[in-house]
Short mmCIF file of C-alpha atoms and ligand atoms in Angstrom, two decimals:
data_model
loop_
_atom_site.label_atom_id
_atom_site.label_comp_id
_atom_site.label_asym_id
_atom_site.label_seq_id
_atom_site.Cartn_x
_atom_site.Cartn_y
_atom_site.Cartn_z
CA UNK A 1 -22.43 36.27 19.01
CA UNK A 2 -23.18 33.76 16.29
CA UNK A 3 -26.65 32.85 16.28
CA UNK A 4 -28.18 30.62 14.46
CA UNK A 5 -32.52 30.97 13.88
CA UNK A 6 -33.69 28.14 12.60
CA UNK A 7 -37.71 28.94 12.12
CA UNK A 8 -36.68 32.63 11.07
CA UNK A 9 -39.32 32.79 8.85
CA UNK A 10 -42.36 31.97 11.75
CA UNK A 11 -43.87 34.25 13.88
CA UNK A 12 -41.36 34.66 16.40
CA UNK A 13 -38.14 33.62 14.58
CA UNK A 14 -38.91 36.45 12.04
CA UNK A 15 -39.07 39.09 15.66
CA UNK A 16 -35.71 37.65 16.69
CA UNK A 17 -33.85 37.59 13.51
CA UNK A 18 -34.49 41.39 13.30
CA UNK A 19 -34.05 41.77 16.87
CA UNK A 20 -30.38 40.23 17.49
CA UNK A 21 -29.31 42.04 13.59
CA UNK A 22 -30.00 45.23 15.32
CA UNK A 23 -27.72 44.33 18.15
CA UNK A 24 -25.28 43.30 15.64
CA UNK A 25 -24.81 39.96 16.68
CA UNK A 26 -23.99 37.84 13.59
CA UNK A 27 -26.87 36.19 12.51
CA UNK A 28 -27.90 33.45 10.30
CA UNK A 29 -31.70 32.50 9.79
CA UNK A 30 -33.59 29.81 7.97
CA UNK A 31 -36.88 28.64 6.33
CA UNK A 32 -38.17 25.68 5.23
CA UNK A 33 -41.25 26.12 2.90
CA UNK A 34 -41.89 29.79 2.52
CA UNK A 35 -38.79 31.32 1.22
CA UNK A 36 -37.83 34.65 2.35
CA UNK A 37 -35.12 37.21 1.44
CA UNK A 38 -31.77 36.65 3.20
CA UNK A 39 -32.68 34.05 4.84
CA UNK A 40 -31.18 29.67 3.71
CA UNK A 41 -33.08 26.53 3.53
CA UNK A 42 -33.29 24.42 6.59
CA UNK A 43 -35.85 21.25 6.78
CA UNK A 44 -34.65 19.53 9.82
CA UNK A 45 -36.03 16.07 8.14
CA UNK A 46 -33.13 16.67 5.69
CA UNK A 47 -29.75 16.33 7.14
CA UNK A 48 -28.01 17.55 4.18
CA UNK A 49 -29.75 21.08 4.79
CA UNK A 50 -28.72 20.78 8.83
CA UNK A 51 -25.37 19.50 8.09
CA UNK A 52 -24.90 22.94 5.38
CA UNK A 53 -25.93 25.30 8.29
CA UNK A 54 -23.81 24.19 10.79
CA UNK A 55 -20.60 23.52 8.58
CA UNK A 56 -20.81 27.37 6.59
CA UNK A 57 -21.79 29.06 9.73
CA UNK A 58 -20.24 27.07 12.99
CA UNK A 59 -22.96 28.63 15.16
CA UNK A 60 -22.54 29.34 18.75
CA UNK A 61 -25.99 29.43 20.01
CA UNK A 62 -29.19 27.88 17.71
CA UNK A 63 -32.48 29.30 18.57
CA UNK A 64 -34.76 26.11 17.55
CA UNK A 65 -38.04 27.98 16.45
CA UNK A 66 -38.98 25.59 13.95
CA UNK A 67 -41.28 23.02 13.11
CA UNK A 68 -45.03 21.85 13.27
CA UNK A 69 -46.64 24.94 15.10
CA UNK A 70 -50.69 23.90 13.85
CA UNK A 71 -51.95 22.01 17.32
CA UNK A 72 -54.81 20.62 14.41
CA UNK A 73 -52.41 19.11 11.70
CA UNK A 74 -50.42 17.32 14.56
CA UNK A 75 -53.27 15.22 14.99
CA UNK A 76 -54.18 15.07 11.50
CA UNK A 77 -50.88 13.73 10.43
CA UNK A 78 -49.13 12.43 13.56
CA UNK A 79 -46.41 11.40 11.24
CA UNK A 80 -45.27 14.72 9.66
CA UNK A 81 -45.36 15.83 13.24
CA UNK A 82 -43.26 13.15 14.38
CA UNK A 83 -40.66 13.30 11.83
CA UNK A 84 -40.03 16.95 12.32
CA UNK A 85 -40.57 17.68 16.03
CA UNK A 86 -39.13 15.19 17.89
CA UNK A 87 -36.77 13.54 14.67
CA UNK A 88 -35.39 16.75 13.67
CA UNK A 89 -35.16 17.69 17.04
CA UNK A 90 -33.08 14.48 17.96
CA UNK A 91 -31.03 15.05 14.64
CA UNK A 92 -30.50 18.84 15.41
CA UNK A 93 -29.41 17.64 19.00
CA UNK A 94 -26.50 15.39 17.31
CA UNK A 95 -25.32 18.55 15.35
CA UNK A 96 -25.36 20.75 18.90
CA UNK A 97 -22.85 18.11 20.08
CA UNK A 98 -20.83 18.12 17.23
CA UNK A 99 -20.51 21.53 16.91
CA UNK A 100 -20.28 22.54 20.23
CA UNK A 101 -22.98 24.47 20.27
CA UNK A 102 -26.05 25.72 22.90
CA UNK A 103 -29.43 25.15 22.58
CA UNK A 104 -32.25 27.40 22.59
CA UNK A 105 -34.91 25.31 22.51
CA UNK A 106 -38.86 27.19 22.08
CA UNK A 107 -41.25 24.94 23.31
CA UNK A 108 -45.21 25.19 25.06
CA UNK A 109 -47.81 25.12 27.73
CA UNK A 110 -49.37 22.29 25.61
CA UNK A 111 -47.22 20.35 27.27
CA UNK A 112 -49.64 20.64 30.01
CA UNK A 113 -53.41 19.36 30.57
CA UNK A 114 -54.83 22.38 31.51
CA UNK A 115 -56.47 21.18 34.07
CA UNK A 116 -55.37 24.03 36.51
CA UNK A 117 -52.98 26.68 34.69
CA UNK A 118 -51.18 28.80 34.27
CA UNK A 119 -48.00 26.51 34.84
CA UNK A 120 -44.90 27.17 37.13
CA UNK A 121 -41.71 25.84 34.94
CA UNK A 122 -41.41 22.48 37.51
CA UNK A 123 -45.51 21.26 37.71
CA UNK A 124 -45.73 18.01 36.09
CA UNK A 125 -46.09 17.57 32.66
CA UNK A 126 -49.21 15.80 30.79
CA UNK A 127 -49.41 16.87 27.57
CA UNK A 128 -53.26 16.02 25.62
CA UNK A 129 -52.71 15.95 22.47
CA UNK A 130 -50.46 15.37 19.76
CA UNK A 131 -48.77 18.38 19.27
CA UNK A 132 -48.02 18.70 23.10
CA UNK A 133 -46.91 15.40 23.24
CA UNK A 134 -44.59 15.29 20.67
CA UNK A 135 -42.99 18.76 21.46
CA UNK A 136 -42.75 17.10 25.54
CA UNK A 137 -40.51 14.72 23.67
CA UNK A 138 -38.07 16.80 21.72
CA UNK A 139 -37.62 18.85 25.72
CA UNK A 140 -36.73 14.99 26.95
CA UNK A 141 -34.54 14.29 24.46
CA UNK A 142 -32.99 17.52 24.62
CA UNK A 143 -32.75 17.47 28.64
CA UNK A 144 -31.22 13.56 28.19
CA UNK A 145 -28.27 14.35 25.86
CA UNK A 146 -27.47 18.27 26.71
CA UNK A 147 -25.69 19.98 29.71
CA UNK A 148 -25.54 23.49 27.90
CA UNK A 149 -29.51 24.16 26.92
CA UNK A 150 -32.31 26.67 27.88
CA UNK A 151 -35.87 25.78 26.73
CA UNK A 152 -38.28 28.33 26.46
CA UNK A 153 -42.20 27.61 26.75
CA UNK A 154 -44.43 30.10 25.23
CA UNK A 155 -47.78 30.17 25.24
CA UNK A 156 -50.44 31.83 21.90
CA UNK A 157 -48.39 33.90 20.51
CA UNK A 158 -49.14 36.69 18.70
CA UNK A 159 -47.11 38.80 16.39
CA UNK A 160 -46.57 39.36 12.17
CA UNK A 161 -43.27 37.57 10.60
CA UNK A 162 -41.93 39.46 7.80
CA UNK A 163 -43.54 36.85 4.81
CA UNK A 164 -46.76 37.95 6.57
CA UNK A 165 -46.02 41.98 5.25
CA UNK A 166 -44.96 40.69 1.78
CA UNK A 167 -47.93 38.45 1.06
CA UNK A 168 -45.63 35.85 0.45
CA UNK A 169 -47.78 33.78 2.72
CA UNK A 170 -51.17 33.47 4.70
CA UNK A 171 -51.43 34.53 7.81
CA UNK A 172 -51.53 32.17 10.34
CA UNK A 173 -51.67 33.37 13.31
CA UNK A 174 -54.53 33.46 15.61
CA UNK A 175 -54.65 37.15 16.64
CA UNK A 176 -53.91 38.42 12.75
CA UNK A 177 -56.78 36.28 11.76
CA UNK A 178 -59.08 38.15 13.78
CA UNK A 179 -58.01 41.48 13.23
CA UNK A 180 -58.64 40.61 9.24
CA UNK A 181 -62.03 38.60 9.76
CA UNK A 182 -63.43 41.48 12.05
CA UNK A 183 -62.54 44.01 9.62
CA UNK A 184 -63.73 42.74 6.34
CA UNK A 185 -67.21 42.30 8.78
CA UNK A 186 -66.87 39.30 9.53
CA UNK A 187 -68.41 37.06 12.57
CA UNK A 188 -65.53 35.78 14.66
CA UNK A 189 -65.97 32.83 17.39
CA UNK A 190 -64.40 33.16 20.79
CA UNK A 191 -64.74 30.23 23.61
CA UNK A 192 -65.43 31.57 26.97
CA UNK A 193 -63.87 28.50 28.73
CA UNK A 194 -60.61 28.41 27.26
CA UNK A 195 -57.69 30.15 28.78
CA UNK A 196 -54.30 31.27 28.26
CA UNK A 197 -51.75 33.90 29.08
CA UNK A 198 -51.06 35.32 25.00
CA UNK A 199 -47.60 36.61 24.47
CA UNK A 200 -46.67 39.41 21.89
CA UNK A 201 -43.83 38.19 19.98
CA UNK A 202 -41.57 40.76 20.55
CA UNK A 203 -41.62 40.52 24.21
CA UNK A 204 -40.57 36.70 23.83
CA UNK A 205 -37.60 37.93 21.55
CA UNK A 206 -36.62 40.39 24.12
CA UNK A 207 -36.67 37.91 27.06
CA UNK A 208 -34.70 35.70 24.82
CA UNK A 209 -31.83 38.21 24.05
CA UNK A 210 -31.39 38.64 27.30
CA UNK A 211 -31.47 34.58 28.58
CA UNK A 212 -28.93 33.89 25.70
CA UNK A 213 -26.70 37.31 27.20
CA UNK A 214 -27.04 36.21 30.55
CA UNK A 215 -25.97 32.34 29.03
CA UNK A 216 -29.25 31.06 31.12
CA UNK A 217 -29.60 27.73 31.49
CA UNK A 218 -32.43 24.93 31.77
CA UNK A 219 -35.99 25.49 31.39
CA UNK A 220 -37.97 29.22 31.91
CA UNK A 221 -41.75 30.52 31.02
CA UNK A 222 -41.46 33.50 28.35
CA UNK A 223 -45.09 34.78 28.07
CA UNK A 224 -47.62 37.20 28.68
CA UNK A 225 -48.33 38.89 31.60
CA UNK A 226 -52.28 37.94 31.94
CA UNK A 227 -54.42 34.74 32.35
CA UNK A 228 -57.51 35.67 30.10
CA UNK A 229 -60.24 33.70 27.96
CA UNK A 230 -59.89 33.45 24.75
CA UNK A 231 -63.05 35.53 24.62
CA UNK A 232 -62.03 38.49 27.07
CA UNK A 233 -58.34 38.05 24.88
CA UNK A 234 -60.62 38.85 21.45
CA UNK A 235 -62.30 41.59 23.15
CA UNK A 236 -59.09 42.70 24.06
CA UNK A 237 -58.11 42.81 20.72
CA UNK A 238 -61.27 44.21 19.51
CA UNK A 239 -60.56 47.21 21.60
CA UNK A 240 -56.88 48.09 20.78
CA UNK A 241 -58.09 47.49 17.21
CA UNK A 242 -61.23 49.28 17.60
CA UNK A 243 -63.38 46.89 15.44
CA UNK A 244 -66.57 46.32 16.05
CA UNK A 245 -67.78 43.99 19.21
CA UNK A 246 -70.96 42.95 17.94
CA UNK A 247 -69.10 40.45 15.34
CA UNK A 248 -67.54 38.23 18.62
CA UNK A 249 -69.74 34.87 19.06
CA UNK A 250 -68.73 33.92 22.57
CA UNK A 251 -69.14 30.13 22.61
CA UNK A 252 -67.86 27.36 24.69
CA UNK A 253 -65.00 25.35 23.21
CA UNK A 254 -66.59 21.99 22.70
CA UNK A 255 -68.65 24.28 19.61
CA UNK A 256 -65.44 24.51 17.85
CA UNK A 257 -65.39 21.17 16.98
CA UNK A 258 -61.72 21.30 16.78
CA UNK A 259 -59.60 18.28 15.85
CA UNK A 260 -57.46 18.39 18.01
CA UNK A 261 -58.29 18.54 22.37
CA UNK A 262 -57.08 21.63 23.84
CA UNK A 263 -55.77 22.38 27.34
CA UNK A 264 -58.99 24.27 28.82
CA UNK A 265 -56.82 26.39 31.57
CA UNK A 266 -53.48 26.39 29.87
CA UNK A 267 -51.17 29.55 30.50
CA UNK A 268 -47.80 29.87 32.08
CA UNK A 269 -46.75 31.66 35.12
CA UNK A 270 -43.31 34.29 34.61
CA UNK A 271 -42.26 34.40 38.51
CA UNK A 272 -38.73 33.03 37.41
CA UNK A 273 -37.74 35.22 34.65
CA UNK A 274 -39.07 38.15 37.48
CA UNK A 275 -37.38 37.10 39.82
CA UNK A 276 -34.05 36.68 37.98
CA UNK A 277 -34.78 40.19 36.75
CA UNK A 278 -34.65 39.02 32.95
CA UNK A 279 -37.59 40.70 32.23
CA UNK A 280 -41.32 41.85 32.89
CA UNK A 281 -43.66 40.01 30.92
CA UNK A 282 -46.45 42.46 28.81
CA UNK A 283 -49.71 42.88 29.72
CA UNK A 284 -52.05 42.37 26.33
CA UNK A 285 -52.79 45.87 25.85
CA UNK A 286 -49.35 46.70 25.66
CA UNK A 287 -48.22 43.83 23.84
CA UNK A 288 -51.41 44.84 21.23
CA UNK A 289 -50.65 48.18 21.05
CA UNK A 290 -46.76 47.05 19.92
CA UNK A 291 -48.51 44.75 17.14
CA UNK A 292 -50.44 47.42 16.12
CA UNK A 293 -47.57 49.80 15.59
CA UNK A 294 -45.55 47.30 14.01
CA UNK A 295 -49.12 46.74 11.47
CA UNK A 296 -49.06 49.98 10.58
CA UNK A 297 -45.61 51.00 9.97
CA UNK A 298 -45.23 48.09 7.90
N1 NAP B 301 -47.76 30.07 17.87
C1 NAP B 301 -48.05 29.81 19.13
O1 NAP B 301 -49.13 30.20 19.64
C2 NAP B 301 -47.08 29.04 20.00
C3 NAP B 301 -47.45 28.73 21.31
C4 NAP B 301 -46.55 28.02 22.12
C5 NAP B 301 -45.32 27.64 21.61
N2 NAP B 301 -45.00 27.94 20.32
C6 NAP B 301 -43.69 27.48 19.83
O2 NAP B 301 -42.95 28.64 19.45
C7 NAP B 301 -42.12 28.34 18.33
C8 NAP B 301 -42.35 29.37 17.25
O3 NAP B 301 -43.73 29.34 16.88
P1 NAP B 301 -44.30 30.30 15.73
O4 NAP B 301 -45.75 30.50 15.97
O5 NAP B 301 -43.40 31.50 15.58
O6 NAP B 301 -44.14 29.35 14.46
P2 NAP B 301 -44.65 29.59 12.97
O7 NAP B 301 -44.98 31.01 12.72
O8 NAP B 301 -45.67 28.55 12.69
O9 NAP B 301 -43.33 29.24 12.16
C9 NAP B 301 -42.79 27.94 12.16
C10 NAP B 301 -41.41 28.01 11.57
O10 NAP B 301 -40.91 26.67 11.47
C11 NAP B 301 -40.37 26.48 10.17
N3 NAP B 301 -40.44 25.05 9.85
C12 NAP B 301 -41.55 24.32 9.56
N4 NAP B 301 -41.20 23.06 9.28
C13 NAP B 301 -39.84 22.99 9.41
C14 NAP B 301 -38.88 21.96 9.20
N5 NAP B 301 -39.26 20.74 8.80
N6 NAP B 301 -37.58 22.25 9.40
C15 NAP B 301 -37.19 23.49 9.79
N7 NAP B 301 -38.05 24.51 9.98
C16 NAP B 301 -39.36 24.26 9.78
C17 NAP B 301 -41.27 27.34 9.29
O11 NAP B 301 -40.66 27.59 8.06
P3 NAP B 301 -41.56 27.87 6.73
O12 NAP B 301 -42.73 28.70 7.17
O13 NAP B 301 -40.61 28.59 5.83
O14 NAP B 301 -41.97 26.53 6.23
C18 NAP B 301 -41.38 28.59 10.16
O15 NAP B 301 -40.24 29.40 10.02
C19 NAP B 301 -42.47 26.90 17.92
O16 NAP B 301 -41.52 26.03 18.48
C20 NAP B 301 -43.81 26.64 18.58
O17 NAP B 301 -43.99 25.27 18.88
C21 NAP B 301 -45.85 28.63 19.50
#
């Protein structure tokens, strides 16, 4: 299998590209900004970059990972998010068909109001902000000019990439965020009204091995196994952590004063991939207690 991860510097591209190496499937990874051992440039705005990829490595499957993850700078700079989400997208698309290649395409539950998740793969879309909206575009385009493509929504991840061990760069990631805040003493502020089903990264790797094995097709849910609060979900983590409780503020979500709206009762519901036997999604303890491991042995 040749395998192309572009994103395999993120959260979850970083899971996979260690993942499918240690299957031996022949794989080829990329960043854009932070640069990270072994891996090659890709910025889908440049073509030159996409056009490289594709030509040295003539992949058979590309696991699209990339782009503008931060729900907040989406709406701060609705262009940036344009030009790489649904522009790259459109321009990686043309290169699929060239090539000959499938799609993997990792997309969200933002895609979604949240007026009443968590989200079978077929309930209407609606996404509410910027982010959501323009990653609801890159699944049309991709669903207009592909027969041969799975998309994959995912819902808060959480997980370490590999730049994340090295210091090479911040940690972004919700759930690593916490962990640090809470133990260098720090307050951390939860909303009680805002829900979602959080998915360890290596579980979405796994069910993504196997989709791209079984040569799935169309869309499927990859994520966690419960519907929690983003409060009960920081308790959660406060437990498997064992940091101290007392530093959670539960609040309600309009205190966040975030930029960008949120889907109140996001989530995604995993029937399908059940049902197809692809997988059992994690429940958060588990999928914690994996991060954990992973923290320490690092
Ligand atoms: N994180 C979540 O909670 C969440 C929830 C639902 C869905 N998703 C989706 O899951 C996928 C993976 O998310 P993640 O959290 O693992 O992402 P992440 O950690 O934020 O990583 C994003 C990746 O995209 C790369 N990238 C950024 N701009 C790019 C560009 N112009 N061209 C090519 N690559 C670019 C980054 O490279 P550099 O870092 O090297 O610049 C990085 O490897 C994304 O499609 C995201 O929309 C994430």
């Amino acid at each position: 299998m040749k395998l192309l991860i572009i994103g395999a510097s993120g959260i979850l591209g970083s899971k996979l590209y260690n993942d499918a190496i240690n299957k031996k499937w022949n794989v080829m990874g990329t960043y854009c900004s932070h640069k990270h051992e072994g891996l090659f440039y890709l910025d889908v705005r440049d073509k030159s970059s996409l056009e490289k990829a594709f030509n040295i490595f003539e992949p058979e499957v590309v696991v699209m990972a990339g782009g503008i993850t931060d729900v907040d700078l989406c709406t701060l700079k609705p262009k940036l998010a344009e030009d790489v989400n649904i522009k790259g997208t459109s321009d990686l698309v043309k290169k699929i068909k060239e090539y000959g290649s499938k799609l993997v395409y990792i997309s969200t539950d933002y895609i979604f109001d949240g007026e009443n998740g968590p989200y079978k793969e077929n309930y209407k879309t609606n996404p509410i902000n910027n982010y959501g909206r323009t990653k609801l575009e890159a699944e049309n385009i991709i669903r207009t000019k592909l027969k041969d493509y799975l998309i994959v929504r995912t819902c808060q991840l959480y997980g370490v990439a590999d730049r994340m061990l090295t210091n090479s760069a911040p940690a972004k990631n919700f759930a690593i965020k916490i962990i640090h805040n809470m133990q260098n003493n720090k307050k951390v502020y939860a909303a009680d009204d805002l829900y979602s089903t959080p998915t360890y990264s290596g579980s979405l790797s796994d069910i993504l091995i196997k989709l791209i094995d079984k040569k799935s097709k169309g869309v499927y849910h990859g994520a966690g196994a419960e519907f929690l609060s983003r409060y009960d979900y920081v308790s959660k983590i406060t437990d498997v952590f064992k940091l101290d409780k007392s530093l959670i503020q539960r609040v309600k979500l309009k205190d966040l004063k975030l930029k960008a709206k949120r889907p109140e009762k996001g989530g995604l519901k995993t029937d399908k991939i059940r049902k197809e036997k692809i997988c059992e999604s994690y429940d958060c303890e588990t999928g914690l207690a994996l991060l954990k491991k992973e923290l320490s042995n690092a």
